[in-house]
Amino acid sequence: MLYPDASDADKAGDPKTDGSATSSSISEHDPLALEELLRSIFQFAEPPSLAVAARVCQRWNGIALDELWRSLPSIYPLLTLLVPRKWIMDATKYHKDILDSLVKADWDRFKRYAARIRFVNIDYDAKVNLPLDSVALVQTFHGGSPLLPNVKTIFWRFFQNKNFMSIIPFIGPKLETLHLAMEEGISNPERLQLVQSLARRTPDLRSLSLHSLTKIEQMDTPLAVLISSSPKLAHITLPAFFLTKEVVAAAARLPFLTQLRHSGWAMAENVYQESGMCFEFTPESFPLLDTLAFAALPTRMAKVFDATDHVARLRSVYLDCPAFYSSQEIETVFAKLAAGAKRLQDIQLVCCPILQLASSSSNDSLSIDTIRPLFSCTQLGSLQLWAPHFVPLNEEDAVEMGKNWPLMHSLSLCPAPLVKRDQGAGFHILTAFAKSLPHLRILRLFFNKEIPIFDGDLYPVSRFRTLEKIGVGLSPVPKGKAQEIGFLLASLCEHLPLIDGGVSGNHRGAKITGEYGTNLAAEWFEVKSAMNLAFRVKSSISRKYGRATESDAESGENGS
């Protein structure tokens, strides 16, 4: 066992000086005894190797243990230095045994190991959790100081109310990154209590991330206090419905904040309130912000981007629209954004018609005209649009994109439409994209049932040089044409890409299940098989006739 029982490693050195080797005690004739060199080597070692290294000698012991215990996949390796895990899991049944064990525990040893921990990930499922009663007993014997005095990063996922507050004793003043995921089993009072307890405990906090699919009443003030008491915050990620005026105002005063994002949230009418997602720029607010995410209706989005001084600093923008208005309103949003954000590199828009508003139309399609204002953002590298539908592109549109977006590496244009699934792009558009944007890494489109034309040339002049993923979403496969599509894709790609079908995490429509989803997956599996076969053919041609792609030639040169 690598973590729970470190007694053998302790025996390799002097327990009183465990981990305190200094350069003055190191032989000048033994290069592997140099502390700096050992630390550089051990940071690349796997846990089994580190466990062995810790038993080599006194000099290696502390350095290897520092690295071994730097990052833990669970908190149990530390706690079981004091008490068996079986007892920790049931503090009620083993209460007396736990007390006896804590009385006899080697607390100096516990503190040495706890001081080594910099990163811990607590992600237990609903059945395996960390009981609050056990943690409370450990904290009682440990004293008032945090159990992890030097921890820098904590990822903690909660499932049960009774164990929700067990995180508090582990949070130390040196914490820099805190990621909390609150599952639906946690009631609102407990969520509120946790946020209140965190305030003023983390003066060095630089990254705060909260995930919750449930709106919590009266969260504004405690969350604003937590943010205000962490003046070094640079990254904040919150559910969109937590971005109230009070919370946004607290974030706006942070002098080092560069990223304000929203986490995944249930875009349902019962949790959406535009008044609770009221981001806005005001004078002297957000002095360094370059990454922004918020949810609002298009009219409010457009008003936010009127603040040209703030918008000019933006490099990444992520927008959620809970009601799809007209394509003209979305075009206005993009026009306002593009007018100020000339350094824009990444933009995502998710349109989800969850609100049944009189002026909303889920059948209005986005088009090349909708996104044309963004052509002035010549540094744009990623454009992700998820909406009910996107009008199919033609070859001229692909040429225009390549001309204005030379740095584009990721392009997604509604691969899983909610409506008009009989209107998609023809597979021939891939040839135009391979010519205009050959350095794309990710391309997601919705294709129609038009039968693709493959002329048999596996080495066309225009090919994708770096394409890693083709997102086909809900695109149908023309009946009996899986092989043609597979060979066409193989001919247009230098490297074997991943075909990504179905809906993504940004899909806001009904889940695709049943016979339709099963048939779609089976059809694209045939395409993948054909594409794999085509790549094997290309490989055979290269070996037999010496005809290599550019990437083959480069790899050959590197190998030689």
Coordinates of C-alpha atoms in Angstrom, one line a residue:
M1 CA 0.0 0.0 0.0
L2 CA 1.6 3.2 -1.1
Y3 CA -0.1 5.9 1.0
P4 CA -1.8 4.6 4.2
D5 CA 1.2 2.7 5.7
A6 CA 4.4 4.7 5.5
S7 CA 6.1 3.1 8.4
D8 CA 8.7 1.4 6.2
A9 CA 9.6 4.7 4.6
D10 CA 9.9 6.3 8.0
K11 CA 12.3 3.6 9.1
A12 CA 14.6 4.5 6.1
G13 CA 15.4 7.8 7.8
D14 CA 15.4 9.4 11.2
P15 CA 11.7 10.2 12.1
K16 CA 12.8 13.3 13.9
T17 CA 14.4 14.7 10.7
D18 CA 12.1 13.1 8.2
G19 CA 12.0 15.3 5.0
S20 CA 14.5 17.8 6.2
A21 CA 17.7 16.8 4.3
T22 CA 19.9 19.8 3.5
S23 CA 22.6 20.4 1.0
S24 CA 25.3 20.7 3.7
S25 CA 24.9 17.1 4.7
I26 CA 25.1 15.8 1.1
S27 CA 28.2 14.3 -0.4
E28 CA 29.8 16.3 -3.1
H29 CA 30.9 13.1 -4.8
D30 CA 27.4 11.6 -5.2
P31 CA 25.3 13.6 -7.8
L32 CA 22.2 11.6 -7.0
A33 CA 22.3 12.9 -3.5
L34 CA 21.8 16.5 -4.6
E35 CA 18.4 17.6 -3.3
E36 CA 17.6 19.8 -6.2
L37 CA 18.4 17.1 -8.7
L38 CA 16.4 14.5 -6.8
R39 CA 13.4 16.7 -6.7
S40 CA 13.6 17.3 -10.4
I41 CA 13.8 13.6 -11.1
F42 CA 11.1 12.5 -8.6
Q43 CA 8.5 14.8 -10.0
F44 CA 8.3 12.6 -13.1
A45 CA 8.2 9.3 -11.1
E46 CA 5.1 7.2 -10.7
P47 CA 3.8 6.5 -7.1
P48 CA 5.2 2.9 -7.0
S49 CA 8.6 4.2 -7.9
L50 CA 8.4 6.9 -5.3
A51 CA 7.4 4.4 -2.6
V52 CA 10.5 2.4 -3.4
A53 CA 12.7 5.4 -3.5
A54 CA 11.6 6.5 -0.1
R55 CA 13.0 3.2 1.3
V56 CA 16.4 3.6 -0.3
C57 CA 18.2 5.8 2.3
Q58 CA 17.7 8.7 4.6
R59 CA 18.7 11.2 2.0
W60 CA 16.1 10.0 -0.5
N61 CA 13.3 9.4 2.1
G62 CA 12.0 12.9 2.7
I63 CA 12.3 14.1 -0.9
A64 CA 10.5 11.0 -2.3
L65 CA 7.7 11.3 0.3
D66 CA 7.3 15.0 -0.4
E67 CA 6.5 14.1 -4.0
L68 CA 4.5 10.9 -3.2
W69 CA 2.2 12.8 -0.9
R70 CA 2.0 16.1 -2.9
S71 CA -1.1 15.0 -4.7
L72 CA -3.7 12.6 -3.2
P73 CA -6.7 11.0 -5.1
S74 CA -8.5 10.7 -1.7
I75 CA -8.2 12.0 1.9
Y76 CA -8.3 8.5 3.3
P77 CA -4.5 7.8 2.9
L78 CA -3.9 10.6 5.4
L79 CA -6.7 9.7 7.9
T80 CA -5.8 6.0 8.0
L81 CA -2.4 7.0 9.5
L82 CA -4.6 7.5 12.6
V83 CA -7.6 5.2 12.3
P84 CA -8.6 2.2 10.1
R85 CA -10.8 3.2 7.2
K86 CA -13.5 0.8 8.3
W87 CA -13.9 2.7 11.5
I88 CA -13.9 6.1 9.8
M89 CA -16.8 5.0 7.5
D90 CA -19.0 4.2 10.6
A91 CA -18.1 6.6 13.4
T92 CA -21.3 5.7 15.3
K93 CA -20.5 2.0 15.5
Y94 CA -16.8 2.4 16.2
H95 CA -16.9 5.6 18.2
K96 CA -15.0 4.1 21.2
D97 CA -12.4 2.4 19.0
I98 CA -11.8 5.7 17.1
L99 CA -11.2 7.5 20.4
D100 CA -8.8 4.9 21.7
S101 CA -6.9 5.0 18.4
L102 CA -6.7 8.8 18.4
V103 CA -5.4 8.8 21.9
K104 CA -2.5 6.5 21.0
A105 CA -1.9 8.0 17.5
D106 CA 1.5 9.4 16.4
W107 CA 0.3 12.9 15.8
D108 CA 3.8 14.2 14.9
R109 CA 3.9 11.7 12.1
F110 CA 0.4 12.6 11.0
K111 CA 1.4 16.3 10.8
R112 CA 4.6 15.6 8.9
Y113 CA 2.6 13.8 6.2
A114 CA -0.3 16.3 6.2
A115 CA 2.2 19.2 5.7
R116 CA 3.3 17.5 2.4
I117 CA -0.1 17.6 0.8
R118 CA -0.6 20.3 -1.9
F119 CA -3.5 18.8 -3.9
V120 CA -6.4 16.6 -2.9
N121 CA -9.4 15.4 -4.9
I122 CA -12.4 14.3 -2.9
D123 CA -14.9 12.9 -5.4
Y124 CA -16.7 10.1 -3.7
D125 CA -20.0 8.7 -4.9
A126 CA -23.2 8.8 -3.0
K127 CA -22.5 5.5 -1.1
V128 CA -18.9 6.3 -0.2
N129 CA -18.5 9.6 1.6
L130 CA -16.5 11.1 4.4
P131 CA -18.5 11.1 7.6
L132 CA -18.6 14.4 9.4
D133 CA -18.5 12.7 12.8
S134 CA -15.2 11.0 12.1
V135 CA -13.6 14.3 10.8
A136 CA -14.9 16.1 13.9
L137 CA -13.2 13.6 16.2
V138 CA -9.9 13.9 14.3
Q139 CA -10.1 17.7 14.5
T140 CA -10.8 17.6 18.2
F141 CA -7.6 15.8 18.9
H142 CA -5.6 17.7 16.3
G143 CA -6.4 21.1 17.8
G144 CA -7.7 24.3 16.2
S145 CA -5.3 24.5 13.2
P146 CA -6.3 23.2 9.7
L147 CA -5.6 19.5 9.0
L148 CA -3.9 20.4 5.7
P149 CA -1.9 23.5 6.5
N150 CA -0.1 23.7 3.2
V151 CA -2.7 22.5 0.7
K152 CA -3.0 24.6 -2.4
T153 CA -5.8 22.9 -4.4
I154 CA -9.0 21.1 -3.2
F155 CA -11.6 19.5 -5.5
W156 CA -14.5 18.3 -3.4
R157 CA -17.8 16.8 -4.5
F158 CA -20.7 16.5 -2.1
F159 CA -23.7 14.1 -2.1
Q160 CA -25.0 13.9 1.5
N161 CA -26.3 16.6 3.8
K162 CA -24.9 15.0 7.0
N163 CA -21.4 15.0 5.7
F164 CA -21.5 18.3 3.8
M165 CA -19.4 20.3 6.3
S166 CA -16.6 17.7 6.6
I167 CA -14.5 19.9 4.2
I168 CA -14.0 22.8 6.6
P169 CA -11.2 21.3 8.8
F170 CA -9.1 20.6 5.8
I171 CA -9.1 24.1 4.4
G172 CA -5.9 26.0 5.2
P173 CA -4.9 29.6 4.8
K174 CA -2.6 28.8 1.8
L175 CA -5.4 27.4 -0.3
E176 CA -5.2 28.9 -3.9
T177 CA -7.8 26.8 -5.8
L178 CA -11.1 25.6 -4.5
H179 CA -13.6 23.6 -6.6
L180 CA -16.9 22.6 -5.0
A181 CA -19.6 20.5 -6.7
M182 CA -22.9 20.4 -4.9
E183 CA -25.1 17.5 -6.0
E184 CA -28.9 17.5 -5.8
G185 CA -28.8 15.5 -2.6
I186 CA -27.6 18.6 -0.7
S187 CA -30.3 20.8 0.7
N188 CA -30.2 24.6 0.3
P189 CA -29.6 25.4 4.0
E190 CA -26.5 23.2 4.0
R191 CA -25.2 24.8 0.8
L192 CA -25.8 28.3 2.3
Q193 CA -24.1 27.3 5.6
L194 CA -21.0 26.0 3.7
V195 CA -20.5 29.2 1.7
Q196 CA -20.9 31.2 4.9
S197 CA -18.3 29.1 6.7
L198 CA -15.7 29.5 3.9
A199 CA -15.6 33.3 4.1
R200 CA -12.3 34.8 5.4
R201 CA -10.7 31.3 5.6
T202 CA -8.9 31.7 2.2
P203 CA -7.0 35.0 1.9
D204 CA -4.7 33.5 -0.8
L205 CA -7.5 32.0 -2.9
R206 CA -6.9 32.6 -6.6
S207 CA -9.5 30.3 -8.2
L208 CA -13.0 29.7 -7.0
S209 CA -15.4 27.3 -8.8
L210 CA -18.9 26.3 -7.6
H211 CA -21.1 23.9 -9.4
S212 CA -24.8 23.5 -8.5
L213 CA -27.8 22.6 -10.7
T214 CA -30.2 24.1 -8.1
K215 CA -30.9 27.7 -7.4
I216 CA -30.3 28.7 -3.8
E217 CA -32.2 31.4 -2.2
Q218 CA -30.4 34.0 -0.1
M219 CA -27.0 33.0 -1.5
D220 CA -26.2 36.6 -2.7
T221 CA -24.7 38.0 0.4
P222 CA -22.7 35.0 1.7
L223 CA -21.2 34.5 -1.8
A224 CA -20.4 38.2 -2.1
V225 CA -18.7 38.1 1.3
L226 CA -16.7 35.1 0.3
I227 CA -15.5 36.8 -2.9
S228 CA -14.7 40.1 -1.2
S229 CA -12.7 38.3 1.5
S230 CA -10.5 36.7 -1.2
P231 CA -8.9 39.7 -2.8
K232 CA -6.4 37.7 -4.8
L233 CA -9.0 35.9 -6.9
A234 CA -8.2 35.8 -10.6
H235 CA -10.6 33.1 -11.8
I236 CA -14.3 32.7 -10.7
T237 CA -16.7 30.1 -12.1
L238 CA -20.3 30.1 -10.8
P239 CA -23.7 28.9 -11.9
A240 CA -25.3 31.5 -14.1
F241 CA -28.1 32.1 -11.6
F242 CA -25.6 33.1 -8.9
L243 CA -24.5 36.1 -11.0
T244 CA -26.8 38.5 -9.2
K245 CA -26.1 42.2 -8.9
E246 CA -24.6 41.9 -5.4
V247 CA -22.3 39.0 -6.5
V248 CA -21.2 40.7 -9.7
A249 CA -20.5 43.9 -7.8
A250 CA -18.2 42.1 -5.4
A251 CA -16.4 40.4 -8.3
A252 CA -16.1 43.7 -10.2
R253 CA -14.0 45.2 -7.3
L254 CA -11.4 42.4 -7.4
P255 CA -8.1 44.0 -8.7
F256 CA -6.7 40.8 -10.3
L257 CA -9.8 39.1 -11.7
T258 CA -9.2 38.0 -15.3
Q259 CA -11.8 35.2 -15.8
L260 CA -15.5 35.2 -14.8
R261 CA -17.2 32.1 -16.1
H262 CA -20.5 30.2 -15.4
S263 CA -20.5 26.5 -14.7
G264 CA -22.9 23.9 -16.1
W265 CA -26.5 24.6 -15.0
A266 CA -30.0 23.3 -15.6
M267 CA -31.4 25.7 -18.2
A268 CA -35.0 25.2 -17.1
E269 CA -37.7 27.8 -16.8
N270 CA -38.1 27.3 -13.1
V271 CA -34.5 28.3 -12.3
Y272 CA -34.0 31.0 -14.9
Q273 CA -34.5 34.6 -13.9
E274 CA -32.9 37.2 -16.0
S275 CA -32.8 39.5 -13.0
G276 CA -30.5 37.0 -11.4
M277 CA -28.1 37.0 -14.4
C278 CA -27.6 40.7 -14.7
F279 CA -24.0 41.1 -15.6
E280 CA -22.9 44.6 -16.6
F281 CA -19.8 46.7 -16.9
T282 CA -19.6 49.9 -14.9
P283 CA -16.8 52.5 -14.7
E284 CA -13.7 51.3 -12.8
S285 CA -15.0 47.7 -12.6
F286 CA -13.2 44.6 -13.9
P287 CA -9.9 46.3 -14.7
L288 CA -8.2 43.1 -16.0
L289 CA -11.1 40.9 -17.2
D290 CA -10.4 39.1 -20.4
T291 CA -12.7 36.0 -20.1
L292 CA -16.4 36.5 -19.6
A293 CA -19.4 34.1 -19.5
F294 CA -23.0 35.1 -18.6
A295 CA -26.6 34.2 -19.5
A296 CA -29.1 36.7 -20.6
L297 CA -31.6 37.6 -23.4
P298 CA -30.1 39.1 -26.6
T299 CA -31.2 42.6 -25.7
R300 CA -29.3 42.6 -22.5
M301 CA -26.2 41.0 -24.1
A302 CA -26.1 43.8 -26.6
K303 CA -26.2 46.4 -23.8
V304 CA -23.3 44.7 -22.0
F305 CA -21.1 45.0 -25.1
D306 CA -21.8 48.8 -25.4
A307 CA -19.0 49.3 -22.8
T308 CA -16.3 49.5 -25.4
D309 CA -13.4 50.1 -23.0
H310 CA -14.0 46.9 -21.1
V311 CA -15.0 44.9 -24.2
A312 CA -11.6 45.8 -25.8
R313 CA -9.8 43.6 -23.3
L314 CA -11.9 40.5 -23.9
R315 CA -10.3 37.5 -25.5
S316 CA -12.9 34.8 -24.6
V317 CA -16.7 35.2 -24.4
Y318 CA -19.3 32.5 -23.6
L319 CA -22.9 33.4 -23.9
D320 CA -26.1 31.5 -22.9
C321 CA -29.4 32.7 -24.4
P322 CA -32.5 31.0 -22.7
A323 CA -34.9 32.1 -25.5
F324 CA -34.0 32.1 -29.1
Y325 CA -35.0 35.5 -30.6
S326 CA -34.5 36.5 -34.2
S327 CA -31.3 36.0 -36.1
Q328 CA -31.1 39.8 -36.5
E329 CA -30.9 40.2 -32.7
I330 CA -28.1 37.7 -32.4
E331 CA -26.3 39.5 -35.3
T332 CA -26.6 42.7 -33.3
V333 CA -25.0 41.0 -30.3
F334 CA -22.1 39.9 -32.5
A335 CA -21.8 43.3 -34.1
K336 CA -21.5 45.1 -30.8
L337 CA -19.0 42.5 -29.5
A338 CA -16.9 42.6 -32.7
A339 CA -16.8 46.4 -32.7
G340 CA -14.9 46.5 -29.5
A341 CA -13.2 43.1 -29.0
K342 CA -10.6 43.2 -31.8
R343 CA -8.5 40.8 -29.8
L344 CA -11.3 38.2 -29.5
Q345 CA -9.9 34.6 -29.8
D346 CA -12.8 32.4 -28.5
I347 CA -16.5 32.8 -28.6
Q348 CA -19.4 30.4 -27.8
L349 CA -23.1 31.1 -28.0
V350 CA -25.7 28.6 -26.8
C351 CA -29.3 29.4 -27.7
C352 CA -31.8 27.4 -25.8
P353 CA -35.5 28.1 -26.3
I354 CA -36.6 27.1 -22.8
L355 CA -38.7 30.3 -22.1
Q356 CA -42.0 30.4 -23.9
L357 CA -42.0 34.1 -24.7
A358 CA -44.3 35.7 -27.2
S359 CA -41.5 37.3 -29.2
S360 CA -39.4 34.1 -29.2
S361 CA -39.1 32.0 -32.3
S362 CA -37.2 28.7 -32.1
N363 CA -37.6 28.2 -35.9
D364 CA -35.5 31.2 -36.9
S365 CA -32.1 30.0 -38.2
L366 CA -28.7 31.5 -37.7
S367 CA -26.7 31.9 -40.9
I368 CA -23.4 33.2 -42.4
D369 CA -24.9 36.7 -42.2
T370 CA -25.4 36.3 -38.5
I371 CA -21.8 35.7 -37.8
R372 CA -20.4 37.9 -40.6
P373 CA -19.7 40.9 -38.1
L374 CA -17.2 38.6 -36.4
F375 CA -15.0 38.6 -39.6
S376 CA -13.4 41.7 -38.3
C377 CA -12.0 39.7 -35.3
T378 CA -9.0 38.4 -37.3
Q379 CA -7.5 36.7 -34.2
L380 CA -10.5 34.4 -33.7
G381 CA -9.4 30.8 -33.2
S382 CA -12.6 29.2 -31.9
L383 CA -16.3 29.7 -32.8
Q384 CA -18.9 27.5 -31.1
L385 CA -22.6 28.0 -32.0
W386 CA -25.3 25.8 -30.5
A387 CA -28.7 26.9 -31.7
P388 CA -31.9 25.3 -33.1
H389 CA -30.5 25.5 -36.7
F390 CA -27.8 27.0 -38.9
V391 CA -28.4 27.6 -42.6
P392 CA -26.2 25.3 -44.6
L393 CA -22.9 26.9 -45.8
N394 CA -21.7 26.9 -49.4
E395 CA -18.2 26.9 -50.8
E396 CA -18.0 30.7 -51.0
D397 CA -18.8 30.9 -47.2
A398 CA -15.9 28.6 -46.4
V399 CA -13.6 30.7 -48.5
E400 CA -14.7 33.8 -46.7
M401 CA -14.1 32.2 -43.3
G402 CA -10.6 31.2 -44.3
K403 CA -9.8 34.6 -45.6
N404 CA -10.9 36.4 -42.4
W405 CA -10.0 33.8 -39.8
P406 CA -6.5 32.5 -40.6
L407 CA -6.0 31.4 -37.0
M408 CA -9.3 29.4 -36.7
H409 CA -8.7 25.9 -35.2
S410 CA -12.1 25.0 -33.8
L411 CA -15.4 25.6 -35.6
S412 CA -18.8 24.3 -34.5
L413 CA -22.0 25.4 -36.3
C414 CA -25.1 23.7 -34.8
P415 CA -24.2 20.0 -35.5
A416 CA -27.3 18.8 -33.5
P417 CA -30.2 21.1 -34.6
L418 CA -33.6 21.1 -32.9
V419 CA -35.5 21.8 -36.1
K420 CA -35.1 21.6 -39.9
R421 CA -33.2 18.4 -39.8
D422 CA -33.8 18.0 -43.5
Q423 CA -31.6 21.1 -44.2
G424 CA -27.9 20.4 -43.7
A425 CA -24.7 21.0 -45.6
G426 CA -23.5 18.6 -48.3
F427 CA -20.4 16.6 -47.6
H428 CA -18.7 18.4 -50.5
I429 CA -18.3 21.4 -48.1
L430 CA -15.5 19.5 -46.4
T431 CA -13.3 19.9 -49.5
A432 CA -13.9 23.7 -49.4
F433 CA -13.0 23.8 -45.7
A434 CA -9.9 21.6 -46.3
K435 CA -8.7 24.2 -48.8
S436 CA -9.7 27.4 -46.8
L437 CA -9.0 26.2 -43.2
P438 CA -6.5 23.4 -43.5
H439 CA -5.2 23.8 -39.9
L440 CA -8.6 23.2 -38.2
R441 CA -8.3 20.8 -35.3
I442 CA -12.1 20.5 -34.6
L443 CA -14.9 20.8 -37.1
R444 CA -18.5 20.2 -36.2
L445 CA -21.3 20.6 -38.8
F446 CA -24.7 19.1 -39.6
F447 CA -24.8 17.2 -42.9
N448 CA -27.7 16.3 -45.1
K449 CA -28.6 13.1 -46.9
E450 CA -27.0 14.2 -50.1
I451 CA -24.9 11.4 -51.6
P452 CA -21.2 12.3 -51.4
I453 CA -19.0 12.1 -54.4
F454 CA -15.7 10.3 -53.9
D455 CA -13.5 10.3 -57.0
G456 CA -11.1 7.6 -55.7
D457 CA -8.2 10.0 -55.0
L458 CA -6.9 9.4 -51.5
Y459 CA -4.3 12.1 -51.8
P460 CA -6.1 15.3 -53.0
V461 CA -4.2 18.6 -53.1
S462 CA -6.3 20.2 -50.4
R463 CA -6.3 18.3 -47.1
F464 CA -6.8 19.0 -43.4
R465 CA -3.3 19.0 -41.9
T466 CA -4.2 18.8 -38.2
L467 CA -7.8 17.8 -38.0
E468 CA -8.4 15.7 -34.8
K469 CA -12.2 15.6 -34.5
I470 CA -15.1 15.7 -36.9
G471 CA -18.4 16.4 -35.1
V472 CA -21.3 15.1 -37.1
G473 CA -23.9 15.6 -34.3
L474 CA -27.3 14.3 -35.5
S475 CA -26.3 14.1 -39.2
P476 CA -27.8 11.2 -41.1
V477 CA -25.8 8.8 -43.2
P478 CA -27.1 8.5 -46.8
K479 CA -28.4 5.0 -47.1
G480 CA -25.8 2.5 -48.3
K481 CA -23.1 5.2 -48.6
A482 CA -21.2 4.7 -45.4
Q483 CA -18.1 3.5 -47.3
E484 CA -18.0 6.5 -49.6
I485 CA -18.2 8.9 -46.7
G486 CA -15.5 7.0 -44.8
F487 CA -13.1 7.1 -47.8
L488 CA -13.9 10.8 -48.5
L489 CA -13.1 11.7 -44.9
A490 CA -9.9 9.6 -45.0
S491 CA -8.8 11.3 -48.2
L492 CA -9.2 14.8 -46.7
C493 CA -7.3 14.2 -43.5
E494 CA -3.5 13.8 -42.9
H495 CA -4.2 11.9 -39.7
L496 CA -7.0 9.6 -38.6
P497 CA -9.6 11.9 -36.9
L498 CA -12.2 11.0 -34.3
I499 CA -15.8 11.0 -35.6
D500 CA -18.0 12.4 -32.8
G501 CA -21.7 11.7 -33.3
G502 CA -24.8 12.4 -31.2
V503 CA -25.4 15.4 -29.0
S504 CA -22.8 17.2 -26.9
G505 CA -22.9 18.7 -23.4
N506 CA -24.1 22.0 -25.0
H507 CA -27.2 20.4 -26.6
R508 CA -30.3 21.9 -24.9
G509 CA -33.0 19.9 -26.7
A510 CA -34.7 16.6 -25.9
K511 CA -32.3 13.6 -25.4
I512 CA -31.9 11.5 -28.5
T513 CA -32.9 8.0 -27.4
G514 CA -34.6 4.9 -28.8
E515 CA -34.4 3.5 -32.2
Y516 CA -33.4 6.8 -33.9
G517 CA -30.3 7.2 -31.7
T518 CA -29.4 3.5 -32.0
N519 CA -29.6 3.5 -35.8
L520 CA -27.7 6.8 -36.1
A521 CA -24.8 5.4 -34.0
A522 CA -24.7 2.2 -36.0
E523 CA -24.6 4.1 -39.3
W524 CA -21.7 6.3 -38.2
F525 CA -19.9 3.2 -36.9
E526 CA -19.9 1.9 -40.4
V527 CA -18.4 5.2 -41.6
K528 CA -15.7 4.9 -39.0
S529 CA -14.9 1.4 -40.1
A530 CA -14.6 2.5 -43.7
M531 CA -12.4 5.4 -42.7
N532 CA -10.1 3.2 -40.8
L533 CA -9.9 0.8 -43.8
A534 CA -9.1 3.8 -46.0
F535 CA -6.2 4.8 -43.7
R536 CA -4.8 1.3 -43.8
V537 CA -4.9 1.5 -47.6
K538 CA -3.1 4.8 -47.5
S539 CA -0.5 3.3 -45.2
S540 CA 0.0 0.4 -47.5
I541 CA 0.4 2.7 -50.5
S542 CA 3.0 4.7 -48.7
R543 CA 5.0 1.7 -47.8
K544 CA 4.8 0.0 -51.2
Y545 CA 5.2 2.9 -53.5
G546 CA 6.9 5.5 -51.3
R547 CA 4.0 7.9 -51.7
A548 CA 3.8 9.6 -48.3
T549 CA 1.8 12.4 -47.0
E550 CA 3.6 15.5 -45.8
S551 CA 3.2 14.4 -42.2
D552 CA 4.6 10.9 -43.1
A553 CA 7.6 12.6 -44.7
E554 CA 8.1 14.8 -41.6
S555 CA 7.9 11.9 -39.2
G556 CA 10.4 10.0 -41.4
E557 CA 12.8 12.9 -41.3
N558 CA 12.5 13.2 -37.6
G559 CA 13.0 9.5 -37.1
S560 CA 16.1 9.5 -39.3

